[in-house]
mmCIF file of C-alpha atoms in Angstrom:
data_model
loop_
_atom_site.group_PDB
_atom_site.id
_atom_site.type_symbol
_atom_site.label_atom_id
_atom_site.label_comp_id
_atom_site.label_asym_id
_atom_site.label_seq_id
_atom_site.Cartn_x
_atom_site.Cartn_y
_atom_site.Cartn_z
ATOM 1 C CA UNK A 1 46.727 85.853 -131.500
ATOM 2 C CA UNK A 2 46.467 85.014 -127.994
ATOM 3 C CA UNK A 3 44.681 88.283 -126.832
ATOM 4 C CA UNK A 4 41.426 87.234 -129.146
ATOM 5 C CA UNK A 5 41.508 84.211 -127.039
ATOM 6 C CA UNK A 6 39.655 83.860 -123.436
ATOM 7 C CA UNK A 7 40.661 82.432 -120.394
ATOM 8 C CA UNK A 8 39.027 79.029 -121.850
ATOM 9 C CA UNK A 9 39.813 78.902 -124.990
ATOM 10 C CA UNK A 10 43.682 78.894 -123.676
ATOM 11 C CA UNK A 11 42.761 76.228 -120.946
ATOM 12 C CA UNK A 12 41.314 74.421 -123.661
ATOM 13 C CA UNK A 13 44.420 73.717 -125.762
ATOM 14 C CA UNK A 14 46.320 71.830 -122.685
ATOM 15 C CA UNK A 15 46.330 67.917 -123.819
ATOM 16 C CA UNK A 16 45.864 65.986 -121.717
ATOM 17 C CA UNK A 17 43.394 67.747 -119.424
ATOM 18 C CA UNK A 18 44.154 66.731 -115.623
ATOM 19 C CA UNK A 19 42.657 67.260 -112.650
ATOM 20 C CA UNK A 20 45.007 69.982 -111.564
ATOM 21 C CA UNK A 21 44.428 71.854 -114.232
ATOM 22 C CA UNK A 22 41.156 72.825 -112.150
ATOM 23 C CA UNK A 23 43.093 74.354 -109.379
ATOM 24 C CA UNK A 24 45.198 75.839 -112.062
ATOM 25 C CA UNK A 25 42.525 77.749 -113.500
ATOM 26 C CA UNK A 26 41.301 79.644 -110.260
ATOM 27 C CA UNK A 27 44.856 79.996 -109.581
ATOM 28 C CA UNK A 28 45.165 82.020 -112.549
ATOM 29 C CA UNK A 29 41.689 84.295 -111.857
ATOM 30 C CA UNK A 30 41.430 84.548 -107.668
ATOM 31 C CA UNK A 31 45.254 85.671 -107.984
ATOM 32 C CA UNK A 32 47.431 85.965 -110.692
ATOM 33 C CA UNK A 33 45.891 87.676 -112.795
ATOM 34 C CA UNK A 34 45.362 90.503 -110.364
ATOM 35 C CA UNK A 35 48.909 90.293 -109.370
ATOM 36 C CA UNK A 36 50.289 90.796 -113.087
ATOM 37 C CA UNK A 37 47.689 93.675 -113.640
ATOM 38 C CA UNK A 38 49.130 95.014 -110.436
ATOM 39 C CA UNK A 39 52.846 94.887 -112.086
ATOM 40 C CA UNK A 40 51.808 96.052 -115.916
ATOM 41 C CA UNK A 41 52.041 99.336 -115.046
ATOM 42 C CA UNK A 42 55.291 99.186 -113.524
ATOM 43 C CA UNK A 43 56.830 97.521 -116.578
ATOM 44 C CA UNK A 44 55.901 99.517 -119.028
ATOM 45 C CA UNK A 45 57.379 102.617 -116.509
ATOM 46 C CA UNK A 46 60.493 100.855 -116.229
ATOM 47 C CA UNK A 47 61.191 99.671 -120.025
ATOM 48 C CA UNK A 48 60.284 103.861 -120.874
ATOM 49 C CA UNK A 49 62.612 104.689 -118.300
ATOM 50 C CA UNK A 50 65.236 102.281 -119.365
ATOM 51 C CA UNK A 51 64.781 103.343 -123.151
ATOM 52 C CA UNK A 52 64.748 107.140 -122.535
ATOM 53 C CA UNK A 53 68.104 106.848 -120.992
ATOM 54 C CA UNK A 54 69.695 104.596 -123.663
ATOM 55 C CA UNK A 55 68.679 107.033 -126.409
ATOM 56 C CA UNK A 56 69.746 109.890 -124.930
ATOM 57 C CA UNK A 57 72.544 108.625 -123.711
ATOM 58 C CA UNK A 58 73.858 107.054 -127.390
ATOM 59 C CA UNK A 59 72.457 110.683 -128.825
ATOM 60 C CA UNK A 60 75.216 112.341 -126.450
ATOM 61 C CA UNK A 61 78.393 109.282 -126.933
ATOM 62 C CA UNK A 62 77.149 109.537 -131.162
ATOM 63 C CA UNK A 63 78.090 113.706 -130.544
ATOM 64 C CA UNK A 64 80.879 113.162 -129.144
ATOM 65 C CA UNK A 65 82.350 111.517 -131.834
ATOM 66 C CA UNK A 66 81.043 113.224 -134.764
ATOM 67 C CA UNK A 67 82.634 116.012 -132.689
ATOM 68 C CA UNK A 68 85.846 114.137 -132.515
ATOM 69 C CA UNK A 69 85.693 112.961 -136.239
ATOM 70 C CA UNK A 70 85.335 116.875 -137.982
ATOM 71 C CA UNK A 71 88.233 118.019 -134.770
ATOM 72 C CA UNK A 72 90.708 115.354 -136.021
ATOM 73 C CA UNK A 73 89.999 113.094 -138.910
ATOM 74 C CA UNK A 74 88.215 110.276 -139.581
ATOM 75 C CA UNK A 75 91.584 108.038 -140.110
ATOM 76 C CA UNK A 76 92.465 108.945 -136.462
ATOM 77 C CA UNK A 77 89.252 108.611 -134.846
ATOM 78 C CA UNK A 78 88.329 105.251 -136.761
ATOM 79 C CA UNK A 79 88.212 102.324 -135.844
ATOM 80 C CA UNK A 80 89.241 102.764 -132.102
ATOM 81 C CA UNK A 81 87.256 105.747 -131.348
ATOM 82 C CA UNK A 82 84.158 104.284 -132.830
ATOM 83 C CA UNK A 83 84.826 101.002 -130.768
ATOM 84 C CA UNK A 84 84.834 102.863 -127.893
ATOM 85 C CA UNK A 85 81.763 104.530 -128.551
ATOM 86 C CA UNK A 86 79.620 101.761 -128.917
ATOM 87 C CA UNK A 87 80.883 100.257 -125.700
ATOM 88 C CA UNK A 88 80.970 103.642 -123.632
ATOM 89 C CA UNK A 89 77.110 103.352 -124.448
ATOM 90 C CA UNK A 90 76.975 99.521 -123.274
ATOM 91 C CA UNK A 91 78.542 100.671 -119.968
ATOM 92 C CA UNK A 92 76.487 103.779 -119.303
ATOM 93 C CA UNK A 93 73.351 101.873 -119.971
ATOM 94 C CA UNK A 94 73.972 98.335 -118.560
ATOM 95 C CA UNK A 95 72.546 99.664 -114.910
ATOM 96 C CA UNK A 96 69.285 101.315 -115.916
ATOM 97 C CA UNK A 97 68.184 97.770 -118.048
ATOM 98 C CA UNK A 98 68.584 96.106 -114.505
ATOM 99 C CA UNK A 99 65.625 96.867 -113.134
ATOM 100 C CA UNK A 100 64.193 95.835 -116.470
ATOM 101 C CA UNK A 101 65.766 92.062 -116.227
ATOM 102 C CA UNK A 102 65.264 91.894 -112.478
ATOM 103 C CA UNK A 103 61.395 92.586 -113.708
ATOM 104 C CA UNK A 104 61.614 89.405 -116.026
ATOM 105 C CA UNK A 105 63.089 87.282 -113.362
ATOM 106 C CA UNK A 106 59.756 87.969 -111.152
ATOM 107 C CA UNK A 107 57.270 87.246 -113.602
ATOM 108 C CA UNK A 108 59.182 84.009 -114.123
ATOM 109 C CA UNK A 109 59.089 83.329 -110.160
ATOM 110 C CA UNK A 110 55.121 84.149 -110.017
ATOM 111 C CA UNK A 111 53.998 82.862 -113.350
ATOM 112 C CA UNK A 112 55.870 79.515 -113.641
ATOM 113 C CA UNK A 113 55.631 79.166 -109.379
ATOM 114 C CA UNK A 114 51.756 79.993 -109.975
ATOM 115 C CA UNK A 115 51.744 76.690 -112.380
ATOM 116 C CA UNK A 116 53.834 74.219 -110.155
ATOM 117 C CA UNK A 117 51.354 75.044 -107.256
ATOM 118 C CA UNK A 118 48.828 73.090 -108.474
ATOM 119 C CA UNK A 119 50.641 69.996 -108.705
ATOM 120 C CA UNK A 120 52.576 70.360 -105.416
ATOM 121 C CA UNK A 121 55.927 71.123 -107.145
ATOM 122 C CA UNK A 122 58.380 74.730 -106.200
ATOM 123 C CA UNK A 123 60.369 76.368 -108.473
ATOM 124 C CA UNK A 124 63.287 79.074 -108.102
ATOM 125 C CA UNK A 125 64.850 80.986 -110.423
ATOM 126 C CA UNK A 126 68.111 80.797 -108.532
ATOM 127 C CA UNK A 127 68.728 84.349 -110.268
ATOM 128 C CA UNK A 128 70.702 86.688 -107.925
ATOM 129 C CA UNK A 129 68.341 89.888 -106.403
ATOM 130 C CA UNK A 130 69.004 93.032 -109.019
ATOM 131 C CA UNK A 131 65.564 94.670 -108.096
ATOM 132 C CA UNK A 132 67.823 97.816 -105.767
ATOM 133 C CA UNK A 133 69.948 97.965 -108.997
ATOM 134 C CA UNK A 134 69.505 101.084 -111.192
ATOM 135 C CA UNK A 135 72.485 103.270 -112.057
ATOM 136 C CA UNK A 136 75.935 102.597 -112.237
ATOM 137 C CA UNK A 137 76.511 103.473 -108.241
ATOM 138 C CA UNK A 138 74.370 100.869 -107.239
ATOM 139 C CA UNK A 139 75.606 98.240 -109.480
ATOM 140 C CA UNK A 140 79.199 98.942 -108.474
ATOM 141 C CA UNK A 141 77.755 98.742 -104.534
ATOM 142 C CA UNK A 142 75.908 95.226 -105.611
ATOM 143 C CA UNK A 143 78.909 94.254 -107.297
ATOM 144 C CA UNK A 144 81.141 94.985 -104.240
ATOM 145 C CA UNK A 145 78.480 93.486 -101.638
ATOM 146 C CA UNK A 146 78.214 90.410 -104.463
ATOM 147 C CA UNK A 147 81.907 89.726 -105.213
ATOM 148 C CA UNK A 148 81.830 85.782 -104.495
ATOM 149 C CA UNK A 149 78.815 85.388 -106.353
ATOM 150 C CA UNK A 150 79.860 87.761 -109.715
ATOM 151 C CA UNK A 151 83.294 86.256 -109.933
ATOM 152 C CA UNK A 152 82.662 82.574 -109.185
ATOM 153 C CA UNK A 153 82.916 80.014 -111.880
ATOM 154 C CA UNK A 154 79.895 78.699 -110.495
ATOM 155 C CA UNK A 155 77.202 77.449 -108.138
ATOM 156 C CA UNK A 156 76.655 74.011 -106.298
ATOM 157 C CA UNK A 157 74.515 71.789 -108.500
ATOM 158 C CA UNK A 158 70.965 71.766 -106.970
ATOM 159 C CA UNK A 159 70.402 68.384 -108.005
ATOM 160 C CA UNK A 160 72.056 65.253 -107.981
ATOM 161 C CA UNK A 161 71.430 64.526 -111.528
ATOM 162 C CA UNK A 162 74.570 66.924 -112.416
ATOM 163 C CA UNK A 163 77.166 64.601 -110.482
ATOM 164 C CA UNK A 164 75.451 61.726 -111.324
ATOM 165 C CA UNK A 165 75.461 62.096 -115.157
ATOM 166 C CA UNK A 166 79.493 63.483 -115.216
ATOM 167 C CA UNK A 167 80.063 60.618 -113.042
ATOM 168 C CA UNK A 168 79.200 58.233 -116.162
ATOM 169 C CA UNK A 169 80.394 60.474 -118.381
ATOM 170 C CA UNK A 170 77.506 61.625 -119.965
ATOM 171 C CA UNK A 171 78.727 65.788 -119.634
ATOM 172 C CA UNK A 172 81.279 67.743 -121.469
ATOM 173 C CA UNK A 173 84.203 69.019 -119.804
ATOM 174 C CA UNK A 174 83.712 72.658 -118.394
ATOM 175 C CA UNK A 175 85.561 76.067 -116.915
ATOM 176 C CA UNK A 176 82.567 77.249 -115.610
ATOM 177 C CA UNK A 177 78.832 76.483 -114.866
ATOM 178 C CA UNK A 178 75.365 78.284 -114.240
ATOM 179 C CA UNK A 179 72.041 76.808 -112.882
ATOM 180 C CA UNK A 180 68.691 77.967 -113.373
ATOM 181 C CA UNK A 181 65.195 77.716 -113.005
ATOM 182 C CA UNK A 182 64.687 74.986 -110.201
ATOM 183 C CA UNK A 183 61.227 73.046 -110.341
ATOM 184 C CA UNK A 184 61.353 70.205 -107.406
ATOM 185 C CA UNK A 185 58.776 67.976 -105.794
ATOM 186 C CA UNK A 186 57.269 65.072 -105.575
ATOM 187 C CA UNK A 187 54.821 62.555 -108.733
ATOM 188 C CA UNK A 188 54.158 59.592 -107.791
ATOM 189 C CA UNK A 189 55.507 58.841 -104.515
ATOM 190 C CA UNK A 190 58.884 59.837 -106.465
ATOM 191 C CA UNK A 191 60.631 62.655 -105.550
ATOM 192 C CA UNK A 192 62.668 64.518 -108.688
ATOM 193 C CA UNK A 193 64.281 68.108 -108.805
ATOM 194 C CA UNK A 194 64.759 69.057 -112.795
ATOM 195 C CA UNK A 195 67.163 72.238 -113.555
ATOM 196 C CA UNK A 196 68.351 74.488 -116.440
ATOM 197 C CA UNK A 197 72.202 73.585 -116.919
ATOM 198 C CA UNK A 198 75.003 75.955 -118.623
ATOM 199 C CA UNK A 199 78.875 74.777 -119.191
ATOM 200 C CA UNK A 200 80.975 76.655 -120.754
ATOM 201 C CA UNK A 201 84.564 76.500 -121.339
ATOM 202 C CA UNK A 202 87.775 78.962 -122.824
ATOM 203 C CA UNK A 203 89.130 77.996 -126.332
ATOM 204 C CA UNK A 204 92.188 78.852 -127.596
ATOM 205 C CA UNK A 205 94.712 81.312 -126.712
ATOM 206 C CA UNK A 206 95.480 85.312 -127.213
ATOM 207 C CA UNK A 207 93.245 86.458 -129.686
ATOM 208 C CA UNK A 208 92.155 83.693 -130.754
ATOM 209 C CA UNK A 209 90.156 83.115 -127.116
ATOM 210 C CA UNK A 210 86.845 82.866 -127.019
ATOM 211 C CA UNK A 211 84.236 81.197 -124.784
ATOM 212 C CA UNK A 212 82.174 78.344 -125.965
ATOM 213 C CA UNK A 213 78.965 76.624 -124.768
ATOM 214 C CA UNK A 214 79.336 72.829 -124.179
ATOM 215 C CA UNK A 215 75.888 72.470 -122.738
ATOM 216 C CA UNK A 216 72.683 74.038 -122.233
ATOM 217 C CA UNK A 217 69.510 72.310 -121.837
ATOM 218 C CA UNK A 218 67.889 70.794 -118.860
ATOM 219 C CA UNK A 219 68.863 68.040 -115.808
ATOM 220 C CA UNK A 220 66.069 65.686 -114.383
ATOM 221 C CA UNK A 221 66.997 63.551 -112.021
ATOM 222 C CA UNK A 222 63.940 60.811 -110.074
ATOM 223 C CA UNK A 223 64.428 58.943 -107.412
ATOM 224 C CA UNK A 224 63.064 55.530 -107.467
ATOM 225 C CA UNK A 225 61.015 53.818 -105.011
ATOM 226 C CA UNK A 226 63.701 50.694 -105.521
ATOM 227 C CA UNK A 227 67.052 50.462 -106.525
ATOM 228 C CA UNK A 228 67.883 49.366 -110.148
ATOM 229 C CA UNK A 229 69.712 45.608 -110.507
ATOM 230 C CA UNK A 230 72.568 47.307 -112.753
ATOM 231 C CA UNK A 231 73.744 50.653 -114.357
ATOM 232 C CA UNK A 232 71.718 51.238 -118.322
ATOM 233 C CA UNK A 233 72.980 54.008 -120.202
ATOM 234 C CA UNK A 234 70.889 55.290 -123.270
ATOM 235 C CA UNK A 235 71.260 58.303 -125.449
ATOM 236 C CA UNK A 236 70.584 59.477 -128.970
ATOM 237 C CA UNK A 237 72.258 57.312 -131.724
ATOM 238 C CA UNK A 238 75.316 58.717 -133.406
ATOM 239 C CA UNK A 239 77.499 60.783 -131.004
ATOM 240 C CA UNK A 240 78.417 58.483 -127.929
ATOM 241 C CA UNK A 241 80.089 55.344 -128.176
ATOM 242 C CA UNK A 242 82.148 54.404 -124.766
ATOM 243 C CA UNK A 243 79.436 52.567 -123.046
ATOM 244 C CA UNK A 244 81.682 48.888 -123.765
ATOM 245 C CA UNK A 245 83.570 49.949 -120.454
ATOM 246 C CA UNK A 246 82.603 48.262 -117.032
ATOM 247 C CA UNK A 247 81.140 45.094 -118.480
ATOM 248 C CA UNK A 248 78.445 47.162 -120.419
ATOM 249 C CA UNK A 249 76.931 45.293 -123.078
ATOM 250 C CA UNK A 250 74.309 47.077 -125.863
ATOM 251 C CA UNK A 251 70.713 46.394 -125.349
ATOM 252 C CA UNK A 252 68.797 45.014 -127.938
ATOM 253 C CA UNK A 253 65.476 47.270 -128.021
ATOM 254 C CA UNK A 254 61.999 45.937 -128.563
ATOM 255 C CA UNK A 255 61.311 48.810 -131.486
ATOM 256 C CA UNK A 256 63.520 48.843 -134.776
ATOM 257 C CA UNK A 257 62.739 52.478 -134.868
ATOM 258 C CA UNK A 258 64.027 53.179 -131.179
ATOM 259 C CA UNK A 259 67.066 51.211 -131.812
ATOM 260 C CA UNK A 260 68.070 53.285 -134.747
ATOM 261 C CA UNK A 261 67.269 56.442 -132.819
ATOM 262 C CA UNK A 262 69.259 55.682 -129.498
ATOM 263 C CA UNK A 263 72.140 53.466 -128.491
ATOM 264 C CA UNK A 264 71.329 51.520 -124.759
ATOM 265 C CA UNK A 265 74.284 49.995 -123.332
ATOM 266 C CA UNK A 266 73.475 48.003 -119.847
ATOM 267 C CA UNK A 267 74.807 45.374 -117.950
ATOM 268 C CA UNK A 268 71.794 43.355 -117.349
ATOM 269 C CA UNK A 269 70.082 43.409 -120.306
ATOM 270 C CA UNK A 270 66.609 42.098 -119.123
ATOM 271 C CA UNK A 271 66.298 44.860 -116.671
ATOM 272 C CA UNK A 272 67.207 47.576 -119.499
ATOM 273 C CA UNK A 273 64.472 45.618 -121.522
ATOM 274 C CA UNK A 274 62.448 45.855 -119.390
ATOM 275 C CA UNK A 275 62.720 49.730 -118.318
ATOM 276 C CA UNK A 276 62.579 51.047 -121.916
ATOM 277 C CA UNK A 277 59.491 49.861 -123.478
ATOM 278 C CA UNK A 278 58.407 51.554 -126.474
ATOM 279 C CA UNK A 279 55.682 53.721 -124.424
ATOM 280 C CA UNK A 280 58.043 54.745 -122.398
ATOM 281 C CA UNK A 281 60.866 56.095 -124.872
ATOM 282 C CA UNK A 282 57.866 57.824 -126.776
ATOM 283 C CA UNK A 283 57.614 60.230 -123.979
ATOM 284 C CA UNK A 284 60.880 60.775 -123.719
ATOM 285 C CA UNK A 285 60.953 61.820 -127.110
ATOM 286 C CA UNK A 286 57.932 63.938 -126.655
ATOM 287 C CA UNK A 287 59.840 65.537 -123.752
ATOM 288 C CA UNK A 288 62.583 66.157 -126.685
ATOM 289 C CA UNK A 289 59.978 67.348 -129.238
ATOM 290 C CA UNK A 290 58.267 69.560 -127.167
ATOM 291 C CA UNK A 291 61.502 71.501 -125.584
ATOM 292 C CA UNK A 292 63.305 71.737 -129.350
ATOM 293 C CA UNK A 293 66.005 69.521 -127.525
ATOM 294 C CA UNK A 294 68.827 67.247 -128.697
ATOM 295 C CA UNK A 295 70.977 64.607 -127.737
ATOM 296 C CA UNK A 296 68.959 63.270 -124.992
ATOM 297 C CA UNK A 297 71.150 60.643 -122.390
ATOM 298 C CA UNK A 298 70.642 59.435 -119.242
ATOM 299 C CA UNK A 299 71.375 56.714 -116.687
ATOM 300 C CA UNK A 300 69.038 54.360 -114.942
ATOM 301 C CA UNK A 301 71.073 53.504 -111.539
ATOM 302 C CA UNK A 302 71.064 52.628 -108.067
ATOM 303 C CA UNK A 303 67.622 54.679 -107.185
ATOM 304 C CA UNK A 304 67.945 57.069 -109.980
ATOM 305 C CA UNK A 305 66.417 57.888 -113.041
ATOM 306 C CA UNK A 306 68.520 60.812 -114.417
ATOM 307 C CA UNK A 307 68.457 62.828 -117.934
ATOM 308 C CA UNK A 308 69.844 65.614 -119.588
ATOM 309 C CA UNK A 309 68.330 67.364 -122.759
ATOM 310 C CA UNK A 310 70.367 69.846 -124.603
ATOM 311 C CA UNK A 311 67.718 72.389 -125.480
ATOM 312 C CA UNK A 312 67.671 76.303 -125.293
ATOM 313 C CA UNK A 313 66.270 78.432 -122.606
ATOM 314 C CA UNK A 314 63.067 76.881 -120.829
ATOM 315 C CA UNK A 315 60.468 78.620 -118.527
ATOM 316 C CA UNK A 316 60.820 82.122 -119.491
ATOM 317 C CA UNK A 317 56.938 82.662 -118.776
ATOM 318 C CA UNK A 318 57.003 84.878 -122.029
ATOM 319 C CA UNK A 319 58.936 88.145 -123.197
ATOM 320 C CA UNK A 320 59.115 91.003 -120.839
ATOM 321 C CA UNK A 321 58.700 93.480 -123.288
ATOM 322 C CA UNK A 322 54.948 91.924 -124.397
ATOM 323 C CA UNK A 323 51.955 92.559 -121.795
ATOM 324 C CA UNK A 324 52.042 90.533 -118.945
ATOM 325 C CA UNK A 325 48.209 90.037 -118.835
ATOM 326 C CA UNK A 326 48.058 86.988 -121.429
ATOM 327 C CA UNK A 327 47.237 83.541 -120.173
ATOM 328 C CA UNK A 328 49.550 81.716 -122.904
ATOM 329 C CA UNK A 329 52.523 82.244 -120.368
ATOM 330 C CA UNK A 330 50.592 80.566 -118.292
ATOM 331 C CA UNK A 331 49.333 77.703 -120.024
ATOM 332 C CA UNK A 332 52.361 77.035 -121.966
ATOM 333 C CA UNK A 333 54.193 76.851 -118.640
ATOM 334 C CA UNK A 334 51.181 74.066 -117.421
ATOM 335 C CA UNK A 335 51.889 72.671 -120.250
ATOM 336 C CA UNK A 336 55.743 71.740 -119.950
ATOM 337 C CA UNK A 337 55.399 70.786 -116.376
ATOM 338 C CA UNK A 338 52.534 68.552 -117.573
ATOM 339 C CA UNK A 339 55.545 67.148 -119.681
ATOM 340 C CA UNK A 340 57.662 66.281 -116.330
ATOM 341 C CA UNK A 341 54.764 64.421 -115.256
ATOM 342 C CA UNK A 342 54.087 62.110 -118.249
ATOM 343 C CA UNK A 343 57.332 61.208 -117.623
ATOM 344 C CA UNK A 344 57.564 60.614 -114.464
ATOM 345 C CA UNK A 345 54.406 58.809 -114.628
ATOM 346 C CA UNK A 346 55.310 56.122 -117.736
ATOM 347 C CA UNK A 347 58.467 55.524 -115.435
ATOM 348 C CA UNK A 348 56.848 54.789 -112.222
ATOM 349 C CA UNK A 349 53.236 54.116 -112.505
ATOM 350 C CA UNK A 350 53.045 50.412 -114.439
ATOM 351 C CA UNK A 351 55.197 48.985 -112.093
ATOM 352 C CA UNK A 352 55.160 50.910 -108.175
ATOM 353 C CA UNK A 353 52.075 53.157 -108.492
ATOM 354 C CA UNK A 354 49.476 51.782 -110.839
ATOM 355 C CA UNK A 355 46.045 52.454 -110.585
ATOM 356 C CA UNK A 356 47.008 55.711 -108.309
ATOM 357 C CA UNK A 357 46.648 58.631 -110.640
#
């Protein structure tokens, strides 16, 4: 659909229009653009070269047991044999699809970088550099070169919000944990730094052991221009219920609808009141809506406005494997950091910036 569209017609579907979406557009024309028609060619050479070298080498593994199959049996060569095929393949191909995902995790730097410019914001994709990676040699040199990195359970939280919401209890318990796709700045007069968040944990024992996901979705954490009065804990109705402790009391909400949709506990209530007005938890359900997210919580405290939305992966700046000339990765990207700033904005702006955006 998108490649019937023009440059405008894309532009044209981002509501509300703001005034960076003016820089945002030249952006996209005096440099982008050029800089992704600079890389399509070397995508499509690397997927070919990547997928050449699968098939031929699953042809040769797919041989070599047929071979083994007619020289001894099926009954001996089944199910082990075939097992072993199918990962022999997975191993002998893993290093030629690097350069392929190293390719993704530029377009995500350039595209969804290109979109926080306009707005003053970074971002990172805090992915680890696979781009001298092709064959298994030079993965097993990266590997060695990358040991702390490969084996670690996982990085130092690039934003406060992580600490801050396990500090309240708000996060799962964890064995490991991954961080991705940094976008930090400043709306407002408010700084914030919002990340992509994995836990996961081990499960049972022998065979039985397995890995499970306890969280995925995205951290925001905003730093007030004042400190909050008390500590107000919200989150979507029906799975948390420990916010009695401390001298926590349940809020009361304005909205019959909110109140059945999240439980507030605080402990000053008029603050809390005061803080979630209906306009206010509509965008952060939009901010749910938008990302497919669930089980929104966070905790308004000290200087800190901090969130976390379970929600699958965010920022991809489209497939790799789909031209990268197409300004819906672009737009859709404008679009979710225009998300951020709503936001931020029904937060902040009533009370210590109004009237300056």
């Amino acid at each position: 659909m998108s490649k019937f569209m023009t440059l405008e017609d894309h532009f044209a579907r981002l509501h509300p229009v703001r005034p960076e979406h003016d820089a945002a557009r030249l952006l996209w024309q005096d440099r982008l653009a050029p800089e992704l028609t600079t890389m399509e060619e070397e995508r499509k050479a690397v997927i070919k070269r990547a997928t050449m070298h699968t098939v031929a080498t699953a042809a040769f593994i797919v041989a070599l047991v047929f071979a083994a199959i007619i020289a001894f049996g099926f009954e001996a060569i089944f199910p082990f044999g075939i097992f072993a095929g199918i990962v022999g393949i997975f191993i002998a191909c893993a290093a030629v699809w690097m350069p392929v995902f190293s390719m993704k995790s530029q377009t995500k730097q350039l595209v969804v970088g290109a979109a926080c410019e306009p707005f003053g914001f970074t971002y990172s994709t805090l992915h680890q550099d696979l781009s001298g990676v092709s064959s298994l040699r030079s993965l097993g040199s990266w590997v060695n070169a990358n040991k702390s990195a490969v084996f670690s359970k996982g990085n130092e939280p690039p934003t406060p919000a992580f600490e801050r919401l396990k500090t309240v209890g708000l996060m799962p318990s964890y064995d490991s944990r991954k961080f991705e796709d940094l976008i930090e700045g400043v709306r407002a007069d408010a700084a914030f730094t919002m990340v992509e968040c994995k836990l996961t944990e081990q499960q049972g024992s022998g065979k039985n052991r397995r890995t499970v996901t306890k969280f995925q979705g995205l951290l925001l954490n905003i730093e007030y221009p004042e400190r909050f009065l008390g500590r107000t804990l919200l989150a979507r109705d029906g799975w948390w219920s420990w916010g009695r402790k401390n001298g926590m009391q349940q809020v009361q909400l304005v909205s019959k609808e909110l109140e059945d949709a999240f439980t507030v506990y605080s402990t000053d209530q008029v603050e809390a009141r005061t803080l979630l007005t209906p306009d206010r938890m509509e965008r952060l359900i939009a901010l749910e809506r938008h990302f497919k997210g669930s089980k929104l919580r966070g905790v308004f405290e000290e200087g800190h406005l901090t969130i976390a939305l379970e929600a699958d992966n965010q920022f991809e700046a489209g497939s790799i494997f789909k031209p990268l000339i197409d300004p819906a990765r672009y737009v859709e990207t404008l679009t979710e950091i225009g998300l951020i700033c709503d936001l931020i904005d029904g937060f902040l702006t009533r009370d210590w910036y109004k009237d300056k955006i």
